[in-house]
Coordinates of C-alpha atoms in Angstrom, one line a residue:
M259 CA 0.0 -0.1 -0.1
I260 CA 1.2 3.4 -0.5
A261 CA 1.1 6.1 1.5
E262 CA 1.9 9.7 1.2
F263 CA 3.8 11.8 3.7
R264 CA 3.4 15.6 3.3
L265 CA 5.3 17.9 4.6
P266 CA 4.5 18.7 8.4
D267 CA 3.7 22.1 9.9
L268 CA 7.7 23.3 11.4
G269 CA 6.2 25.8 13.5
E270 CA 6.1 29.5 14.7
G271 CA 3.4 30.2 11.1
L272 CA 5.8 28.7 8.4
T273 CA 3.7 27.9 5.2
E274 CA 6.7 26.1 3.1
A275 CA 10.5 24.8 3.9
E276 CA 13.2 23.9 1.3
V277 CA 14.5 20.4 1.1
V278 CA 18.8 20.9 1.6
T279 CA 19.6 17.2 1.8
W280 CA 17.5 13.4 1.1
L281 CA 19.0 11.0 2.9
V282 CA 17.8 8.7 1.7
S283 CA 16.6 7.1 -1.9
P284 CA 13.5 5.5 -3.6
G285 CA 13.9 1.3 -2.6
D286 CA 15.9 2.4 0.4
T287 CA 13.8 0.8 3.0
V288 CA 13.9 3.0 6.1
A289 CA 12.5 2.1 10.1
L290 CA 9.9 4.7 12.3
N291 CA 11.3 7.8 13.4
Q292 CA 14.6 7.0 10.6
T293 CA 16.0 10.6 9.7
L294 CA 14.9 10.9 5.8
A295 CA 15.3 14.4 5.2
E296 CA 17.1 17.8 6.9
V297 CA 14.8 21.4 5.5
E298 CA 15.5 24.7 6.0
T299 CA 12.4 27.5 6.3
A300 CA 13.3 30.4 7.0
K301 CA 14.7 30.5 10.9
A302 CA 16.6 26.9 11.0
I303 CA 17.9 23.3 9.4
V304 CA 15.1 21.0 10.7
E305 CA 15.2 16.6 10.5
L306 CA 12.6 15.3 9.6
P307 CA 11.5 12.1 11.2
S308 CA 10.0 9.0 9.1
P309 CA 6.8 8.8 10.2
Y310 CA 6.0 5.0 8.9
E311 CA 8.1 1.5 7.9
G312 CA 8.7 0.4 4.6
T313 CA 10.2 1.6 1.7
V314 CA 10.9 4.1 -0.5
S315 CA 8.7 4.8 -3.1
T316 CA 9.1 8.2 -3.9
L317 CA 10.4 11.5 -3.6
H318 CA 8.3 13.8 -5.2
A319 CA 11.3 17.5 -3.8
E320 CA 14.5 17.4 -5.4
A321 CA 17.4 18.9 -3.0
G322 CA 17.3 23.0 -3.2
Q323 CA 13.1 23.0 -3.7
T324 CA 10.9 24.3 -1.7
V325 CA 7.6 22.9 -0.8
A326 CA 5.3 24.0 1.0
V327 CA 3.3 22.8 4.0
G328 CA 0.8 20.8 3.8
A329 CA 2.2 19.0 0.0
P330 CA 3.5 15.6 -0.8
L331 CA 6.8 15.0 -0.1
I332 CA 7.8 11.5 -0.2
A333 CA 5.4 8.3 -0.9
F334 CA 6.7 5.2 1.4
D335 CA 4.8 1.0 0.6
V336 CA 4.0 0.0 2.9
I337 CA 2.2 -3.3 4.6
G338 CA -1.5 -3.0 5.5
E339 CA -0.6 -4.3 9.4
E340 CA 1.4 -0.8 9.0
Q341 CA -0.8 1.9 8.1
D342 CA -3.2 1.4 10.5
T343 CA -0.2 2.2 13.3
A344 CA 0.4 5.3 11.2
A345 CA 0.4 8.5 11.1
P346 CA -1.9 9.6 8.4
T347 CA -2.3 12.3 6.4
S348 CA -5.4 14.5 7.6
G349 CA -9.0 13.5 6.6
T350 CA -12.6 12.4 7.2
G351 CA -11.9 9.7 9.9
E352 CA -8.6 9.4 9.8
Q353 CA -6.2 10.7 12.5
A354 CA -4.7 13.7 11.8
Q355 CA -0.7 13.5 11.3
P356 CA 1.4 15.0 14.5
N357 CA 3.4 17.8 14.6
L358 CA 7.8 16.5 13.8
V359 CA 8.4 19.3 16.5
G360 CA 10.2 17.4 19.1
Y361 CA 8.4 14.7 17.5
G362 CA 9.3 11.4 18.4
A363 CA 7.5 7.9 18.1
A364 CA 8.8 4.3 19.4
P365 CA 11.7 2.9 17.2
S366 CA 11.0 -0.3 16.5
T367 CA 13.8 -1.8 13.9
A368 CA 17.3 -0.1 14.0
G369 CA 19.7 -0.4 11.2
K370 CA 21.2 0.6 7.6
P371 CA 18.3 1.0 4.8
A372 CA 18.6 -2.2 2.4
R373 CA 19.5 -0.5 -1.1
R374 CA 17.9 -1.8 -3.7
V375 CA 19.7 -3.0 -6.6
R376 CA 19.1 -2.0 -9.4
R377 CA 20.1 -2.0 -13.4
T378 CA 22.2 1.2 -14.5
R379 CA 25.3 1.8 -17.0
G380 CA 28.1 1.5 -15.4
P381 CA 32.4 0.4 -16.0
Q382 CA 32.2 -3.6 -16.7
A383 CA 33.3 -5.8 -13.6
G384 CA 36.5 -5.5 -13.0
A385 CA 37.9 -3.3 -16.1
D386 CA 40.4 -0.7 -15.5
T387 CA 39.8 2.8 -13.8
A388 CA 42.6 3.6 -15.2
V389 CA 41.8 3.8 -19.0
L390 CA 38.2 4.8 -18.6
E391 CA 39.8 8.4 -16.5
A392 CA 41.8 8.8 -19.5
A393 CA 39.1 8.8 -22.6
P394 CA 37.2 11.4 -22.4
H395 CA 33.7 11.1 -21.2
D396 CA 31.6 10.4 -24.0
A397 CA 33.5 7.3 -25.4
V398 CA 33.3 6.0 -21.8
S399 CA 29.0 5.9 -22.2
S400 CA 29.1 4.5 -25.9
A401 CA 31.7 2.0 -24.7
A402 CA 29.5 0.8 -21.2
V403 CA 27.9 -2.2 -21.3
D404 CA 24.4 -2.5 -18.9
A405 CA 25.9 -4.0 -16.1
V406 CA 23.5 -5.3 -13.0
M407 CA 25.6 -3.3 -9.8
E408 CA 24.4 -0.5 -6.7
R409 CA 24.6 3.0 -7.5
P410 CA 27.0 4.9 -6.5
R411 CA 26.4 6.4 -2.6
S412 CA 25.8 9.4 -2.2
T413 CA 23.4 12.7 -1.2
P414 CA 21.9 14.8 -4.0
P415 CA 24.7 17.9 -2.9
V416 CA 27.6 15.6 -3.7
R417 CA 26.0 14.5 -7.1
A418 CA 24.8 18.1 -7.6
H419 CA 29.0 18.9 -7.0
A420 CA 30.5 16.1 -9.1
K421 CA 27.9 17.1 -12.1
R422 CA 29.2 21.0 -11.9
L423 CA 32.9 18.7 -12.3
G424 CA 31.6 16.3 -15.0
I425 CA 32.9 13.5 -12.4
D426 CA 30.8 10.4 -13.0
L427 CA 30.3 8.9 -9.6
V428 CA 31.2 5.4 -10.7
L429 CA 34.7 6.0 -11.4
V430 CA 34.9 7.5 -8.1
A431 CA 32.8 4.7 -6.7
A432 CA 35.1 2.4 -7.8
E433 CA 38.3 4.0 -6.0
V434 CA 36.2 4.9 -2.6
G435 CA 34.4 1.1 -2.0
D436 CA 31.3 0.4 -0.9
R437 CA 30.9 3.3 1.3
L438 CA 29.1 6.9 0.9
I439 CA 30.5 9.2 -1.7
T440 CA 31.7 12.8 -0.1
R441 CA 32.0 16.2 -1.2
G442 CA 35.8 15.6 -0.4
D443 CA 36.6 11.9 -2.1
V444 CA 34.4 13.8 -5.5
D445 CA 37.0 17.2 -4.9
A446 CA 40.0 14.9 -4.6
Y447 CA 39.0 12.6 -7.8
A448 CA 38.7 16.3 -10.1
E449 CA 41.8 16.7 -8.3
R450 CA 43.8 13.8 -9.2
V451 CA 42.9 13.5 -12.8
G452 CA 42.3 17.0 -13.2
G453 CA 45.9 16.6 -15.4
R454 CA 44.6 14.2 -18.2
G455 CA 42.1 15.5 -20.5
D456 CA 38.9 18.0 -19.4
V457 CA 37.6 15.7 -16.1
G458 CA 36.6 17.5 -13.6
R459 CA 36.9 21.1 -15.9
P460 CA 33.4 22.7 -16.0
T461 CA 32.8 24.0 -19.6
I462 CA 30.7 26.4 -20.5
E463 CA 27.5 24.8 -20.9
S464 CA 28.4 23.3 -18.0
T465 CA 29.2 26.9 -16.1
T466 CA 25.3 28.6 -17.6
A467 CA 23.0 25.7 -16.4
A468 CA 25.4 25.8 -13.2
N469 CA 24.4 30.1 -12.9
R470 CA 21.1 29.8 -14.1
S471 CA 20.1 27.1 -11.4
G472 CA 21.7 29.8 -8.3
S473 CA 24.7 27.7 -7.8
S474 CA 28.5 28.4 -7.7
P475 CA 31.2 26.3 -10.2
V476 CA 34.3 25.2 -9.1
P477 CA 36.7 26.7 -11.5
S478 CA 39.4 24.5 -12.9
S479 CA 41.6 27.7 -13.7
P480 CA 42.2 31.8 -12.7
A481 CA 41.5 32.0 -16.2
A482 CA 38.3 29.7 -16.3
L483 CA 36.0 32.7 -14.0
G484 CA 35.3 34.9 -17.6
D485 CA 34.8 31.2 -19.4
G486 CA 30.5 32.1 -18.4
E487 CA 28.4 34.0 -18.2
R488 CA 28.7 37.9 -16.4
E489 CA 26.3 37.6 -13.5
T490 CA 25.3 35.0 -11.3
R491 CA 21.4 34.5 -10.0
I492 CA 21.1 33.4 -6.7
P493 CA 17.4 32.4 -5.7
I494 CA 16.4 34.2 -2.8
R495 CA 14.5 32.0 -0.4
G496 CA 15.2 29.8 3.5
V497 CA 17.4 32.5 5.8
R498 CA 17.2 35.7 3.6
K499 CA 14.5 35.3 1.9
H500 CA 12.6 35.4 6.1
T501 CA 15.9 38.1 6.9
A502 CA 15.1 40.7 4.5
A503 CA 11.2 40.8 4.9
A504 CA 11.7 40.8 8.6
M505 CA 14.1 44.7 8.2
V506 CA 11.7 45.9 5.0
Q507 CA 8.8 45.2 7.2
S508 CA 10.5 46.9 10.2
A509 CA 12.2 49.7 8.4
F510 CA 8.4 50.5 6.6
T511 CA 7.1 50.0 10.3
A512 CA 8.6 51.5 12.7
P513 CA 10.7 54.9 13.0
H514 CA 13.9 54.0 14.5
V515 CA 16.0 56.5 16.0
T516 CA 20.3 56.0 16.8
V517 CA 22.2 57.0 18.8
F518 CA 25.9 56.6 19.6
H519 CA 28.0 56.3 22.2
T520 CA 31.5 56.0 22.8
V521 CA 33.2 54.7 26.1
D522 CA 36.7 53.5 27.7
V523 CA 35.7 50.1 28.4
T524 CA 39.7 50.0 29.9
A525 CA 38.6 48.6 33.7
T526 CA 36.1 46.3 31.3
M527 CA 39.2 44.4 29.3
D528 CA 41.1 44.1 32.7
L529 CA 39.2 42.6 34.4
L530 CA 38.3 40.1 31.2
A531 CA 41.8 39.8 31.7
N532 CA 41.8 38.9 36.2
L533 CA 38.9 37.2 35.1
R534 CA 41.1 34.5 32.7
E535 CA 43.4 34.0 35.0
D536 CA 40.3 32.5 37.4
R537 CA 41.6 28.8 37.3
A538 CA 38.1 28.0 39.0
L539 CA 36.0 29.4 35.4
A540 CA 38.6 28.0 33.1
E541 CA 36.4 26.7 31.4
H542 CA 33.9 29.7 30.8
R543 CA 35.6 32.3 28.2
I544 CA 34.1 35.6 29.7
G545 CA 34.4 37.8 26.7
P546 CA 33.3 41.9 26.1
L547 CA 29.9 40.6 24.7
A548 CA 29.2 38.3 28.1
V549 CA 30.0 41.9 30.4
V550 CA 27.4 44.2 27.4
A551 CA 24.9 41.4 27.6
K552 CA 24.7 42.0 31.7
A553 CA 25.2 46.1 31.3
V554 CA 22.1 45.4 29.4
C555 CA 20.2 43.5 31.0
L556 CA 20.2 45.5 34.1
A557 CA 19.8 48.6 32.1
L558 CA 16.5 47.6 30.7
A559 CA 15.2 47.3 34.2
R560 CA 15.5 51.1 34.4
T561 CA 14.5 52.0 30.5
P562 CA 11.5 49.6 30.2
G563 CA 10.0 51.0 27.5
L564 CA 13.2 50.0 25.7
N565 CA 11.8 46.1 26.8
S566 CA 8.9 46.8 25.4
R567 CA 6.4 46.2 22.2
W568 CA 4.1 47.6 20.0
D569 CA 0.6 46.3 19.6
E570 CA -1.1 47.9 16.9
A571 CA -4.4 45.3 17.3
A572 CA -5.2 46.1 20.7
G573 CA -4.0 50.0 20.3
E574 CA -1.3 48.7 24.2
I575 CA 2.0 48.8 24.2
V576 CA 3.9 45.3 26.5
Q577 CA 6.1 46.0 28.9
H578 CA 8.1 42.4 29.0
N579 CA 8.8 42.0 32.9
Y580 CA 11.6 39.6 32.2
V581 CA 14.4 40.0 29.2
D582 CA 13.9 37.7 26.6
L583 CA 17.9 38.1 25.2
G584 CA 18.5 38.2 21.0
I585 CA 22.1 37.5 19.7
A586 CA 22.1 37.8 16.6
A587 CA 24.4 35.7 14.1
A588 CA 26.4 35.5 10.7
T589 CA 26.0 32.7 9.7
D590 CA 26.3 30.7 6.4
R591 CA 22.7 30.5 5.3
G592 CA 22.5 34.2 6.3
L593 CA 21.5 36.6 9.4
I594 CA 19.8 35.1 12.4
V595 CA 18.9 35.6 15.9
P596 CA 18.3 33.3 18.7
M597 CA 17.2 34.0 22.2
I598 CA 18.7 34.0 25.5
R599 CA 15.2 33.0 27.5
D600 CA 15.6 34.9 30.7
A601 CA 18.8 36.2 30.4
D602 CA 18.2 39.1 32.9
G603 CA 18.4 35.8 35.7
L604 CA 21.5 35.2 34.7
S605 CA 24.7 35.9 36.4
L606 CA 28.1 36.7 34.1
V607 CA 29.2 33.4 33.8
G608 CA 25.3 32.6 32.8
L609 CA 25.4 35.2 29.8
A610 CA 28.9 34.3 28.3
D611 CA 28.4 30.1 28.9
A612 CA 25.1 30.6 26.7
V613 CA 26.3 33.0 24.0
R614 CA 29.2 31.0 23.3
S615 CA 26.5 27.7 23.3
L616 CA 24.2 29.8 20.7
A617 CA 26.9 31.3 18.8
E618 CA 27.9 27.1 18.5
V619 CA 24.7 25.5 17.5
A620 CA 24.2 29.1 15.1
R621 CA 27.7 27.7 12.9
S622 CA 26.6 24.2 12.7
G623 CA 23.1 25.0 11.7
K624 CA 20.7 23.3 14.0
T625 CA 19.1 26.4 15.5
S626 CA 15.5 25.1 15.9
P627 CA 12.5 27.7 15.4
A628 CA 12.5 27.7 19.3
E629 CA 15.4 29.8 19.2
L630 CA 14.8 31.7 17.6
A631 CA 10.2 32.7 18.0
G632 CA 10.6 36.0 20.2
G633 CA 12.6 38.1 22.1
T634 CA 13.0 41.5 23.9
F635 CA 15.7 42.9 22.6
S636 CA 18.4 42.5 20.9
I637 CA 22.9 42.5 20.4
S638 CA 24.4 43.4 17.7
N639 CA 28.4 42.4 18.0
I640 CA 30.5 43.5 14.4
G641 CA 33.2 44.3 16.7
V642 CA 34.1 40.7 15.9
F643 CA 34.1 42.0 12.4
G644 CA 36.4 45.1 12.9
V645 CA 33.5 47.8 12.5
D646 CA 32.8 50.2 14.9
A647 CA 29.7 51.5 14.9
G648 CA 26.4 51.4 12.5
T649 CA 22.5 52.1 12.2
P650 CA 21.3 48.5 13.1
I651 CA 17.3 47.9 12.7
L652 CA 15.4 46.7 14.8
P653 CA 14.0 42.9 14.1
P654 CA 9.9 42.8 14.7
G655 CA 8.3 43.6 17.6
Q656 CA 10.8 44.8 19.7
S657 CA 12.1 48.3 20.3
G658 CA 15.2 48.1 20.6
I659 CA 18.4 46.9 19.2
L660 CA 22.2 48.1 20.8
A661 CA 25.2 47.9 18.2
V662 CA 28.8 46.6 20.1
G663 CA 31.3 48.1 18.7
A664 CA 35.3 46.8 18.0
V665 CA 37.3 47.7 20.9
R666 CA 40.1 49.9 19.8
R667 CA 43.3 51.9 21.5
Q668 CA 42.9 54.8 21.1
P669 CA 44.8 58.0 22.6
W670 CA 42.2 59.8 25.0
E671 CA 41.2 61.8 27.9
H672 CA 42.0 60.3 31.2
R673 CA 42.2 62.5 34.4
G674 CA 43.1 65.3 32.6
E675 CA 45.9 63.7 30.8
I676 CA 46.1 62.6 27.4
A677 CA 46.7 58.3 27.2
L678 CA 45.9 55.5 25.9
R679 CA 43.2 53.8 26.6
Q680 CA 40.2 50.8 24.6
L681 CA 37.4 52.5 23.6
M682 CA 34.4 51.0 22.3
T683 CA 31.7 52.2 21.0
L684 CA 28.1 51.2 21.1
S685 CA 25.7 51.7 18.5
L686 CA 21.4 52.2 19.7
S687 CA 18.9 52.2 18.4
F688 CA 14.7 52.3 19.3
D689 CA 11.4 52.1 18.6
H690 CA 10.7 56.6 17.9
R691 CA 7.1 55.7 19.2
L692 CA 8.1 53.4 22.5
V693 CA 11.7 55.3 23.4
D694 CA 12.0 58.7 23.1
G695 CA 15.8 60.3 22.7
A696 CA 15.9 61.7 27.0
E697 CA 14.8 57.7 27.9
G698 CA 17.2 56.2 25.1
A699 CA 19.8 57.8 25.4
R700 CA 19.9 57.4 29.2
F701 CA 19.4 53.5 29.0
L702 CA 22.5 53.8 26.6
K703 CA 24.8 55.9 29.6
D704 CA 23.8 53.8 31.9
V705 CA 25.6 50.5 29.8
A706 CA 28.2 53.2 28.9
D707 CA 28.4 53.4 33.1
V708 CA 28.3 49.4 33.9
L709 CA 31.9 49.6 30.8
E710 CA 33.7 51.8 32.1
E711 CA 32.7 51.1 35.6
P712 CA 32.0 47.0 36.2
G713 CA 31.6 47.6 39.4
R714 CA 29.0 50.3 39.1
A715 CA 27.2 47.8 38.6
M716 CA 26.2 47.0 42.1
L717 CA 24.6 50.1 41.8
L718 CA 21.7 49.0 39.0
R719 CA 20.0 46.2 41.2

């Protein structure tokens, strides 16, 4: 019996997701709860577990394709008894398919999926791969004979990469054996045979096709950069699409005001140097961002307007009595702002650990939608890029965001003399509907006071 699995509601009102990688192929036998694919929503990469036990019959979407919630994603061939216990799509007289956020059923079988042997065109068993490599690919295809063999094991991104380089994965499989072919295997093969013929060298046709699909071919030489089209078109999707929509909404809804303040943070940097020498704190990497986060939490208690949101529908200003602190993170997928929940209740060490954890998870691309939802105030650490100041745009639903600049040693007036001090510029953007200039300036001054004299934090609570 054929059972279709439709893309479930992944939470937070998301309406679509992009298939990043398929972890199964048609013909594979899958177990209940086995991961089928990784999909990218506008907020995070999510692993989809299988609600069925059976054999994959059809993949309704390719890697890189965007699928709407409720649209068919994959089909299984399941036996009748298992059909009753699986999670069918919702309909009349049927049980609703579970939401896969935090979803998991009790597994019944384990082990690797069995791969179906299929008839494919490839080199004869025992053929000399060196001879095949030396010949043009069209010669290999015409000389190849039908052989019953297992197709090379690889993921869709690896197959696409090999196609861009003009590499036949059958030849790579002959070298690596019966294991999953990786991108590194393809690159190593291309480098090894690059000097023999055109194997692994992208042509003008492959470069053009790659540009139209939004991917970037790997040139085999500097001269190849000019062989293709003069423009590259990249599809707007995933995090980039969500971020763009959110920034446009914020920029044209909330009247932004940005104020700046340069702070002497020499005392803070001295404090951090002393903390790094404390063996009890050796496992905690406490940096300037953690001190800024602590100062922000303390200052928000004195300026609640910057920890509020504008509820247009209700005609109300909602003041939050807690701080869910967003930390902007630049990733390969684009800008995301994961949250530290109840940051105002954490110590300096707790904030440092939370900041480090958020950064590691964000870089791995495993930030969950729940970690990206909400937020009452945000910090953007532009200093890591060597930037001093900026005009950050408010995340939708927040009334304030603080950009933290780089720490630089510069001449500065100190106790009536010119001295070489460590300076940082703070840039605060706020929603002028909720925060007036005086309140914004007071908040920025409170944060600056803690950074200039960390001991003043004792006076703010």
